[in-house]
XYZ file of N, CA, C and O in Angstrom:
256
model
N -35.348 -150.603 -210.638
C -35.081 -151.537 -211.708
C -35.667 -151.071 -213.037
O -35.091 -151.338 -214.081
N -36.798 -150.416 -212.986
C -37.456 -150.008 -214.227
C -36.949 -148.682 -214.784
O -37.082 -148.429 -215.971
N -36.388 -147.852 -213.929
C -35.986 -146.522 -214.374
C -35.010 -146.554 -215.553
O -35.216 -145.822 -216.532
N -33.957 -147.393 -215.546
C -33.061 -147.412 -216.710
C -33.758 -147.876 -217.989
O -33.481 -147.368 -219.077
N -34.678 -148.805 -217.857
C -35.407 -149.311 -219.028
C -36.298 -148.218 -219.605
O -36.324 -147.993 -220.815
N -37.017 -147.518 -218.752
C -37.917 -146.452 -219.201
C -37.118 -145.296 -219.793
O -37.485 -144.744 -220.833
N -36.014 -144.937 -219.154
C -35.171 -143.864 -219.659
C -34.614 -144.204 -221.040
O -34.616 -143.366 -221.947
N -34.168 -145.439 -221.215
C -33.645 -145.865 -222.518
C -34.750 -145.869 -223.564
O -34.537 -145.457 -224.716
N -35.947 -146.304 -223.192
C -37.065 -146.332 -224.140
C -37.427 -144.909 -224.570
O -37.631 -144.645 -225.750
N -37.489 -143.984 -223.597
C -37.828 -142.593 -223.931
C -36.751 -141.959 -224.807
O -37.053 -141.118 -225.645
N -35.489 -142.360 -224.626
C -34.410 -141.803 -225.442
C -34.520 -142.263 -226.892
O -34.187 -141.512 -227.816
N -35.007 -143.478 -227.114
C -35.129 -143.993 -228.481
C -36.483 -143.665 -229.108
O -36.665 -143.874 -230.298
N -37.434 -143.161 -228.319
C -38.758 -142.801 -228.819
C -39.109 -141.374 -228.409
O -40.031 -141.155 -227.629
N -38.390 -140.371 -228.929
C -38.687 -138.985 -228.533
C -40.026 -138.515 -229.099
O -40.485 -138.998 -230.130
N -40.620 -137.586 -228.411
C -41.866 -136.996 -228.868
C -41.604 -136.139 -230.107
O -40.584 -135.448 -230.192
N -42.508 -136.153 -231.044
C -42.359 -135.345 -232.255
C -42.361 -133.861 -231.923
O -41.708 -133.060 -232.586
N -43.072 -133.478 -230.863
C -43.138 -132.070 -230.472
C -42.032 -131.686 -229.499
O -41.899 -130.519 -229.155
N -41.274 -132.677 -229.033
C -40.223 -132.405 -228.067
C -40.716 -132.338 -226.634
O -39.962 -132.061 -225.717
N -41.998 -132.605 -226.422
C -42.602 -132.558 -225.092
C -42.120 -133.755 -224.273
O -42.071 -134.861 -224.768
N -41.778 -133.530 -223.020
C -41.261 -134.598 -222.154
C -42.358 -135.371 -221.443
O -42.085 -136.377 -220.817
N -43.574 -134.933 -221.530
C -44.675 -135.617 -220.859
C -45.086 -134.882 -219.602
O -44.249 -134.332 -218.894
N -46.375 -134.896 -219.334
C -46.903 -134.157 -218.192
C -46.931 -134.992 -216.922
O -47.137 -134.456 -215.841
N -46.712 -136.309 -217.040
C -46.863 -137.191 -215.893
C -45.562 -137.906 -215.592
O -44.791 -138.241 -216.486
N -45.335 -138.127 -214.308
C -44.165 -138.865 -213.858
C -44.290 -140.307 -214.347
O -45.348 -140.935 -214.211
N -43.225 -140.822 -214.929
C -43.270 -142.178 -215.491
C -43.512 -143.221 -214.400
O -44.105 -144.259 -214.660
N -43.095 -142.951 -213.174
C -43.359 -143.875 -212.076
C -44.858 -143.992 -211.845
O -45.367 -145.078 -211.561
N -45.585 -142.896 -211.972
C -47.036 -142.941 -211.803
C -47.712 -143.696 -212.950
O -48.709 -144.374 -212.747
N -47.167 -143.589 -214.147
C -47.692 -144.358 -215.280
C -47.522 -145.850 -215.005
O -48.448 -146.647 -215.183
N -46.332 -146.235 -214.547
C -46.060 -147.644 -214.233
C -46.966 -148.099 -213.090
O -47.531 -149.200 -213.144
N -47.136 -147.276 -212.066
C -48.028 -147.630 -210.960
C -49.450 -147.886 -211.456
O -50.116 -148.823 -211.013
N -49.921 -147.057 -212.370
C -51.281 -147.212 -212.894
C -51.409 -148.509 -213.707
O -52.421 -149.213 -213.601
N -50.397 -148.836 -214.503
C -50.436 -150.073 -215.286
C -50.419 -151.283 -214.347
O -51.173 -152.246 -214.545
N -49.580 -151.232 -213.327
C -49.534 -152.329 -212.363
C -50.848 -152.454 -211.593
O -51.317 -153.559 -211.327
N -51.453 -151.318 -211.244
C -52.740 -151.335 -210.549
C -53.807 -151.993 -211.413
O -54.571 -152.841 -210.944
N -53.857 -151.612 -212.678
C -54.861 -152.178 -213.583
C -54.637 -153.676 -213.740
O -55.578 -154.452 -213.740
N -53.394 -154.091 -213.862
C -53.108 -155.517 -214.001
C -53.426 -156.311 -212.749
O -53.897 -157.443 -212.814
N -53.179 -155.721 -211.588
C -53.411 -156.409 -210.323
C -54.901 -156.520 -210.011
O -55.376 -157.555 -209.563
N -55.662 -155.439 -210.253
C -57.072 -155.435 -209.882
C -57.980 -155.907 -211.010
O -59.099 -156.349 -210.750
N -57.519 -155.750 -212.250
C -58.357 -156.115 -213.380
C -59.457 -155.107 -213.662
O -60.387 -155.393 -214.413
N -59.368 -153.917 -213.072
C -60.402 -152.908 -213.301
C -60.344 -152.417 -214.748
O -59.337 -152.551 -215.424
N -61.426 -151.847 -215.191
C -61.444 -151.268 -216.527
C -60.604 -149.996 -216.522
O -60.455 -149.326 -215.505
N -60.053 -149.660 -217.686
C -59.188 -148.488 -217.793
C -59.905 -147.222 -217.343
O -59.313 -146.342 -216.730
N -61.186 -147.117 -217.634
C -61.948 -145.919 -217.260
C -62.094 -145.761 -215.754
O -62.408 -144.676 -215.275
N -61.882 -146.827 -214.992
C -62.101 -146.795 -213.550
C -60.811 -146.772 -212.745
O -60.815 -147.118 -211.568
N -59.716 -146.319 -213.362
C -58.491 -146.134 -212.591
C -58.737 -145.055 -211.545
O -59.477 -144.097 -211.800
N -58.138 -145.171 -210.368
C -58.333 -144.135 -209.342
C -57.893 -142.756 -209.831
O -56.998 -142.631 -210.662
N -58.529 -141.745 -209.292
C -58.275 -140.377 -209.738
C -56.923 -139.832 -209.295
O -56.496 -138.794 -209.792
N -56.246 -140.513 -208.364
C -54.924 -140.037 -207.953
C -53.824 -140.538 -208.885
O -52.667 -140.158 -208.735
N -54.186 -141.346 -209.871
C -53.261 -141.800 -210.906
C -53.465 -140.934 -212.151
O -54.477 -140.249 -212.272
N -52.514 -140.976 -213.097
C -52.698 -140.200 -214.333
C -53.962 -140.631 -215.089
O -54.482 -141.734 -214.860
N -54.449 -139.805 -216.001
C -55.666 -140.137 -216.744
C -55.517 -141.411 -217.580
O -54.418 -141.772 -217.999
N -56.644 -142.049 -217.821
C -56.691 -143.313 -218.536
C -55.990 -143.242 -219.891
O -55.223 -144.125 -220.244
N -56.242 -142.204 -220.667
C -55.663 -142.156 -222.010
C -54.143 -142.022 -221.969
O -53.459 -142.566 -222.826
N -53.595 -141.348 -220.969
C -52.140 -141.254 -220.840
C -51.549 -142.609 -220.448
O -50.542 -143.050 -221.002
N -52.192 -143.277 -219.512
C -51.704 -144.586 -219.060
C -51.821 -145.606 -220.182
O -50.885 -146.362 -220.454
N -52.958 -145.623 -220.854
C -53.162 -146.618 -221.909
C -52.230 -146.367 -223.091
O -51.805 -147.315 -223.756
N -51.880 -145.119 -223.364
C -50.933 -144.807 -224.434
C -49.621 -145.545 -224.196
O -49.109 -146.218 -225.095
N -49.066 -145.422 -223.000
C -47.800 -146.085 -222.701
C -47.963 -147.598 -222.645
O -47.100 -148.347 -223.099
N -49.078 -148.060 -222.089
C -49.328 -149.504 -222.050
C -49.325 -150.087 -223.465
O -48.677 -151.103 -223.730
N -50.019 -149.444 -224.375
C -50.098 -149.937 -225.755
C -48.737 -149.882 -226.453
O -48.360 -150.807 -227.175
N -47.981 -148.807 -226.228
C -46.646 -148.697 -226.844
C -45.707 -149.771 -226.308
O -44.947 -150.371 -227.060
N -45.717 -149.990 -224.997
C -44.801 -150.961 -224.402
C -45.238 -152.383 -224.709
O -44.413 -153.285 -224.767
N -46.522 -152.600 -224.903
C -47.011 -153.939 -225.246
C -46.497 -154.363 -226.605
O -46.194 -155.526 -226.830
N -46.363 -153.407 -227.519
C -45.839 -153.692 -228.859
C -44.388 -154.047 -228.752
O -43.783 -154.761 -229.406
């Protein structure tokens, strides 16, 4: 359900450098959902998820 929304968002918000991103968008969404479900601080996301700054970047952009 989220893949078309994320794909459309990425198409309208291309990177200035043309970089496609180092992390799978599904993992970014998983990390945001994990943080919302557990309420943990961003710094304490599990290490098997993308880094905090990458996850928070997308969270902040999508929140706007």
